[in-house]
Coordinates of C-alpha atoms in Angstrom, one line a residue:
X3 CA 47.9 -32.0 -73.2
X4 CA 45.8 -29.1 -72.2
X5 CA 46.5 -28.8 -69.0
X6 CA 45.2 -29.4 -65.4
X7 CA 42.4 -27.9 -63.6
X8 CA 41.9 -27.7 -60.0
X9 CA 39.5 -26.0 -57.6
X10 CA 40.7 -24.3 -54.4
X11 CA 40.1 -22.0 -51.4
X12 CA 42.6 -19.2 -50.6
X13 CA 44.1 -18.6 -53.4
X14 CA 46.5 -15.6 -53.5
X15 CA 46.0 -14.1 -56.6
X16 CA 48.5 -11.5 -58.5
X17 CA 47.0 -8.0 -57.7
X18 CA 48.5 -4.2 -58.7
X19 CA 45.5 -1.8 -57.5
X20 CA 42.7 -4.4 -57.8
X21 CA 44.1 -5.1 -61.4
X22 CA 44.7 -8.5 -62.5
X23 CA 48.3 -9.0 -63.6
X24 CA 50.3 -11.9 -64.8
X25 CA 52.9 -12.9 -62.4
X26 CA 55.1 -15.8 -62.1
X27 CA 54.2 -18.9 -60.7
X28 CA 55.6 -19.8 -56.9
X29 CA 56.9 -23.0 -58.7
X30 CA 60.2 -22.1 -60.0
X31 CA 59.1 -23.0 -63.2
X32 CA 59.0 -19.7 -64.9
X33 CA 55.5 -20.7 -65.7
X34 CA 52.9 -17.3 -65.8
X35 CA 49.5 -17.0 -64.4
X36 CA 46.5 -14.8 -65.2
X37 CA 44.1 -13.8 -62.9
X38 CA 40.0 -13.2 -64.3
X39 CA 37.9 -12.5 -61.5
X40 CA 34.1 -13.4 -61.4
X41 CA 32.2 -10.8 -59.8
X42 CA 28.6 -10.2 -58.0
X43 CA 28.1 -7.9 -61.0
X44 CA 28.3 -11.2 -63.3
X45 CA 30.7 -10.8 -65.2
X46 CA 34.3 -12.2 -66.1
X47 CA 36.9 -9.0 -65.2
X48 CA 38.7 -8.9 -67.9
X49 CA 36.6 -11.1 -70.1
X50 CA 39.1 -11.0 -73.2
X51 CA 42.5 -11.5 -72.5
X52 CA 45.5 -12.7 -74.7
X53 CA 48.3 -15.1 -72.6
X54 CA 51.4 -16.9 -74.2
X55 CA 50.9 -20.7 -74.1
X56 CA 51.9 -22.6 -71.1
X57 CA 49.9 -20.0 -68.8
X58 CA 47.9 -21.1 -66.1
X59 CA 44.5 -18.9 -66.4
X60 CA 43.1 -18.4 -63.0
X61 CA 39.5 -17.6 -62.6
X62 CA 39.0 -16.1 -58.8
X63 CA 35.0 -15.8 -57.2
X64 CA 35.6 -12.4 -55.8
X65 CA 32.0 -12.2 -54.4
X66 CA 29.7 -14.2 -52.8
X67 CA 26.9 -15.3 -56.2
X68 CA 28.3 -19.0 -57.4
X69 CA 29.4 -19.2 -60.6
X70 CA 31.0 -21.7 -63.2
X71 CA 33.6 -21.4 -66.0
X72 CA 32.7 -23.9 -68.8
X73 CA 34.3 -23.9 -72.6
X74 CA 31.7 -23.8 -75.4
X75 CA 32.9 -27.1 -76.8
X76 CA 32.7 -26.0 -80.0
X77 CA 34.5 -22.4 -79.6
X78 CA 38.1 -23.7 -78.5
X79 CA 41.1 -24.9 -80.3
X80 CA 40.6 -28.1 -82.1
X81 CA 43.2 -30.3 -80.3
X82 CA 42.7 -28.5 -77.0
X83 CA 41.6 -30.6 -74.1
X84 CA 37.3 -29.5 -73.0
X85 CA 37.5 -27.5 -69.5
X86 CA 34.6 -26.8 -67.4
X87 CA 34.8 -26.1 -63.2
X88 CA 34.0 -29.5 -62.0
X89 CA 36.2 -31.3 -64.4
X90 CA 33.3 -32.3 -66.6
X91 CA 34.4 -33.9 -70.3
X92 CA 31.6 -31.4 -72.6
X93 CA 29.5 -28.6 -72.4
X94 CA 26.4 -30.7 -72.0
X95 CA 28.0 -33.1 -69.4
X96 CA 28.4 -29.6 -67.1
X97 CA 25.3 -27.8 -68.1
X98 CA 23.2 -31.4 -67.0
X99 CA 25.0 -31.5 -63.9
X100 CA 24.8 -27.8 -62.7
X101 CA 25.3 -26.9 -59.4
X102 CA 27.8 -29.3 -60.0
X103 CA 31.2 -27.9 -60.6
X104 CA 30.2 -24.4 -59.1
X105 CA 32.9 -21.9 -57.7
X106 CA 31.6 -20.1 -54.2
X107 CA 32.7 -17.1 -52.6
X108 CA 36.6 -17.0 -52.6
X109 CA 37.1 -20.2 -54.3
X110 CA 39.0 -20.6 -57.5
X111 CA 39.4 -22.9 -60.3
X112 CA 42.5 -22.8 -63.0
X113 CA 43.5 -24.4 -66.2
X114 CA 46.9 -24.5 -67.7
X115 CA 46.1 -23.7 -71.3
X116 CA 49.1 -24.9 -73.9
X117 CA 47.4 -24.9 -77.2
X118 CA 47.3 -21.3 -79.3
X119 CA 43.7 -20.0 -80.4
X120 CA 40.8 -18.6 -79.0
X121 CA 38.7 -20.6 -75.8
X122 CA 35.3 -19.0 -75.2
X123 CA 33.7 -19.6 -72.2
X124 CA 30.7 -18.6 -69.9
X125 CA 28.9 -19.1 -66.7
X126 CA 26.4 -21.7 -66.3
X127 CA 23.7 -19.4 -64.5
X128 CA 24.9 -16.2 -65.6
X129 CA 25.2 -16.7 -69.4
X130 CA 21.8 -15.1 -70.6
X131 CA 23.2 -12.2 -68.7
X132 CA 26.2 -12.2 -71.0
X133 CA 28.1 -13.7 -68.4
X134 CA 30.9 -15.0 -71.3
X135 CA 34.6 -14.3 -71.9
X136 CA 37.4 -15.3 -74.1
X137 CA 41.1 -16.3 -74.1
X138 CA 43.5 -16.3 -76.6
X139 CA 46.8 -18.2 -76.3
X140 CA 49.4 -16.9 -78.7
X141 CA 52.8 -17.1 -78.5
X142 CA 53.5 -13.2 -79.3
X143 CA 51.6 -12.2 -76.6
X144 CA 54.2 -12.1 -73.4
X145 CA 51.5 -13.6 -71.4
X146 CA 49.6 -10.0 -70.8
X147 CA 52.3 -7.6 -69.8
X148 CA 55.3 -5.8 -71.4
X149 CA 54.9 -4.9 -75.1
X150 CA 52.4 -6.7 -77.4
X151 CA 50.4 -8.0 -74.2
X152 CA 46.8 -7.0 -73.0
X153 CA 46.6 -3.9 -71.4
X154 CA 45.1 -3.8 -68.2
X155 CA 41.6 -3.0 -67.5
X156 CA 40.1 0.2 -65.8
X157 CA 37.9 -0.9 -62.7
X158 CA 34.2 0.7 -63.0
X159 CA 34.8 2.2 -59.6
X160 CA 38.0 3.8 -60.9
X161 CA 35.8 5.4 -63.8
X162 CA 33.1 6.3 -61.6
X163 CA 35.5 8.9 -59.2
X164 CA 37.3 9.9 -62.3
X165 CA 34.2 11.2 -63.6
X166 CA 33.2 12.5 -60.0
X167 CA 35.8 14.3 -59.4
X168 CA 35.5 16.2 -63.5
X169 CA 32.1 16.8 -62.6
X170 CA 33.2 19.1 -59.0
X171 CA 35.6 20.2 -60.9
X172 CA 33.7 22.0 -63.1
X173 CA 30.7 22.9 -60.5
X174 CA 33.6 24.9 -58.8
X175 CA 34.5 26.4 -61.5
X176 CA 30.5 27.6 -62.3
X177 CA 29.9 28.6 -59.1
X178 CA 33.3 30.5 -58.9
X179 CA 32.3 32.4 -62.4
X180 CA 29.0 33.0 -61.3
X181 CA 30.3 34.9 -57.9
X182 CA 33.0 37.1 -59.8
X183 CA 30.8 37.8 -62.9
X184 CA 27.3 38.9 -60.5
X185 CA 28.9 38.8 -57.0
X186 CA 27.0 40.9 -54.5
X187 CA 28.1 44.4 -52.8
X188 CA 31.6 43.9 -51.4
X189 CA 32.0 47.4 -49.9
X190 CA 34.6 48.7 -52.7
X191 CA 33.1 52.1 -52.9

């Protein structure tokens, strides 16, 4: 059993400040989810991430490119059931039938994944771009949060105005040295 796969509009996906989180299902079931985003940049955000078995992985089209998610058929589990976005049985079946099985703008497609090891994966049109992630089920992982998980990614734009804002920092700082070390006349005599 490895699981089901399904492709949908509107999901509403576990967020905390635009990073992805595991949360619990709205089943009852006390079954977790991971959210992986697929970006305009073209790339899977995160594109490693560890989850306990029995989570449902949940890759969300955040922009507007299409994209696929499609196992390397040789690069997961053994006794794992093949996934690919359009339900496709192997990685030639979906790479023959591409744009079959794409995920648009704000569509989604998930897979419950049972079976412990490592799953790569990629994007049809996006792999020579290194488009490619990876998921590994363990059961010692607490499916991504609390101790032994996956910490959480930094977004780019998070990194970007941290380094921003160092930068000013220190241009301040310059210009304020520069003024009190060869200020101008100030009228002190």
């Amino acid at each position: 059993m490895g699981g089901t796969e399904t492709t949908r509009r509107g999901f509403i996906r576990g967020l905390a400040g635009g990073v992805a989180v595991a949360s619990t299902a709205g089943t009852g079931s006390g079954q977790e989810q991971r959210v992986i985003e697929m970006t305009d940049s073209l790339v899977f955000d995160p594109d490693a991430v560890t989850v306990a078995p029995g989570t449902t992985v949940v890759w969300e089209n955040t922009g507007s490119v299409g994209h696929s998610v499609t196992a390397y058929e040789d690069e997961i589990p053994g006794n794992a059931a093949y996934f690919a976005s359009g339900g496709f049985d192997s990685e030639q079946a979906a790479r023959d039938a591409y744009p079959e099985g794409e995920i648009g703008g704000g569509e989604s497609f998930e897979r419950t994944l049972d079976v412990e090891g490592v799953y790569e994966y990629f994007c049809i049109p996006h792999e020579s771009a290194g488009m490619v992630g990876s998921i590994e089920v363990s059961a010692g992982s607490g499916g991504g949060g609390g101790s032994g998980g996956v910490l959480p990614s930094i977004p780019g734009a998070a990194k970007t105005l941290a380094v921003a804002t160092v930068s000013a920092l220190f241009a301040v700082l310059a210009v304020t040295y520069f003024f009190l070390k060869y200020g101008g006349d100030y009228g002190l005599d």
